[in-house]
Amino acid sequence: MSAVHRELLAEAAAAGDPGSVPSLRTLQRAVRRDLSAGERAGLKGGEAARRRYDVYGKRPPTHRNACWEGDHKRIPVRVALDGAAVCPWVTWFIDVASKVIVGVAVTPHQPARDAVLAALRSGISRSAPYGPFGGLPDRVRVDRGKDFLSGAVARALGGFAVPVHDLPAYKPYRKGTVEALNSAVEQMLLVSLPGYTRRARPAQAYRPDPVEGLLSYPDFVQVLLDWVAWWNTEHHPAGVPDGMTPSEAWEADPTPIEDVPEKQLAFFAMEDDGRIRKITTNGVAWRRRAYIADWMAGNVGTRVRLRYLPHFDGTIEVFTADTPVRHLGSAYLAEAATPAQRRALSKVRESKARALKADLKAAEKLSRTRYTATTTPAAPHPRRSVTEQQAHEEISRARAVDLAARALPDLIPPRDPPPGWARPRPRPDTTAPAVTDPADIAPPEDPTGARPAPGSKE
């Protein structure tokens, strides 16, 4: 308002009528009278500040497993993984009625649809450490994230006739239960962990926490799962009736739970490429790699189909290709690299990336021509002068590069074109002297002035 008042004063002074502008206090009273608190907060802090002054209605209370809400959250805590510090992500689902966390999946990077499917599977199967909570929900409420709306998630939940309600983007209040969980885990747990990235820092250059002082990735996952167990069994969140814990509210609800047989869950969250393979003496081939298992002994020649989790190729599930379909067992990668080999491979890749970056930077520096400053209307001169000999040497080196020697050693040469195709005519070499008929070449003259006789060998 002070800035608006100054502009009005400047405009009135330019028009020659400074007395027409009201005082600053009068302008502020008019703004408070005509604009609501939310509008004033939005002008000052944006849409997020304005939303705090809105009125939201509450959904009517429901029963357990009536609706689940799911979301991703980036954990603002640096943890140690293979000698580097990373910020993991958590994907979880919470029951709206009882506030029970039914499924959790943690990834050391930004999650994909495999994390969503893993969290759903842990909730639906009611397996440890989340059981006995879970079962089959009536519906799942998510935002418009591409991971939640992927085809794999839709097919997995569609197989159990569970609808997915995708809410409008940038409206977190439409799934307030899981958003409240995201805020609670940071305020109750994450702020006390080493490596918390949102801690107030002095005004100096940012220095990442040393890897030695951070939690390892398995330790962090264990701490997070312990907090989930505490939330479900000991905490009293708002919205739970009679001040009960989520587990007490879950047990007090008489709504029956619909369980899914383990045989049907074997197909859940897995994709099938539709091909039929055979078990050979090397195992089962998938993506040009061999997968083996102890149960394959004696089953060489069996026709099978494979199912696998998205973005994970460490293990696969093998099923019979004939009806009725039977689950034969799991198979693992025959030639899996050890952790030490994976770390060494990562170091080699990083060193190559640094070398390429340095080469590109040096090439860009060489290709950029610098000129001297001029004080008169004349053409500028390059700062770096090149002698004639240096120019010839550089051009000769560039021409001497044999591109064929840099090709791959297993490069397959192209086949000859069909005889019916028109081939381009070779261009004559203009740099070499033209070759003429030897009969057209005049004989050399004798120093004495005599000419050779016709038909002589000279």
XYZ file of N, CA and C in Angstrom, residues 13 34 60 95-96 110 115 162 178 196-197 212 218 221 267 290 293 332 356 389 393 404 414 420 442 448 451:
81
model
N 1.549 14.624 -8.798
C 2.521 15.713 -8.933
C 2.797 16.015 -10.399
N -12.485 -3.126 1.291
C -12.944 -3.674 0.012
C -12.347 -5.044 -0.308
N -18.197 -36.816 4.857
C -18.869 -37.558 5.938
C -18.029 -38.738 6.394
N -5.488 -45.196 5.307
C -6.931 -45.364 5.352
C -7.565 -44.090 5.902
N -8.543 -43.552 5.186
C -9.123 -42.256 5.559
C -9.907 -42.362 6.852
N 13.721 -40.741 -7.137
C 12.336 -40.405 -7.423
C 11.575 -41.661 -7.838
N 7.096 -48.396 -7.314
C 6.923 -48.058 -5.900
C 5.446 -48.014 -5.522
N -11.259 -52.147 -8.315
C -11.070 -51.021 -7.403
C -10.899 -49.761 -8.241
N -3.686 -37.787 3.626
C -2.298 -38.133 3.331
C -1.413 -36.890 3.373
N 19.279 -33.684 8.066
C 18.053 -32.973 7.698
C 18.416 -31.719 6.908
N 17.868 -31.562 5.711
C 18.308 -30.507 4.788
C 17.619 -29.177 4.994
N 30.015 -39.864 6.365
C 30.281 -40.659 7.562
C 29.289 -40.355 8.670
N 19.623 -48.611 4.771
C 18.823 -49.586 5.526
C 18.427 -49.097 6.914
N 15.487 -46.705 6.543
C 14.232 -47.414 6.274
C 13.696 -48.046 7.550
N -0.147 -62.544 -9.293
C -0.241 -61.833 -10.560
C -0.301 -60.323 -10.370
N 20.280 -64.786 -18.716
C 19.806 -66.072 -18.221
C 19.380 -65.941 -16.763
N 17.067 -71.108 -11.252
C 16.542 -71.411 -9.923
C 16.697 -72.904 -9.687
N 16.277 -66.078 -10.476
C 17.165 -64.946 -10.260
C 18.208 -64.891 -11.369
N 34.732 -36.542 -20.593
C 33.998 -36.015 -21.737
C 33.609 -34.562 -21.510
N 53.113 -21.976 -40.594
C 53.526 -23.353 -40.359
C 52.559 -24.065 -39.410
N 50.307 -27.452 -40.245
C 50.414 -28.650 -39.428
C 49.054 -29.090 -38.890
N 37.885 -44.566 -40.774
C 37.579 -45.999 -40.804
C 38.232 -46.727 -39.637
N 28.194 -52.611 -45.583
C 26.937 -52.731 -46.322
C 27.094 -53.672 -47.518
N 20.157 -53.933 -60.630
C 19.249 -53.036 -61.332
C 19.301 -51.599 -60.865
N 54.768 -36.208 -77.200
C 55.859 -35.900 -78.157
C 57.171 -36.432 -77.629
N 71.506 -32.389 -79.340
C 72.276 -32.026 -80.532
C 71.418 -31.488 -81.657
N 66.665 -35.563 -84.591
C 65.421 -36.205 -84.222
C 65.530 -37.690 -84.526
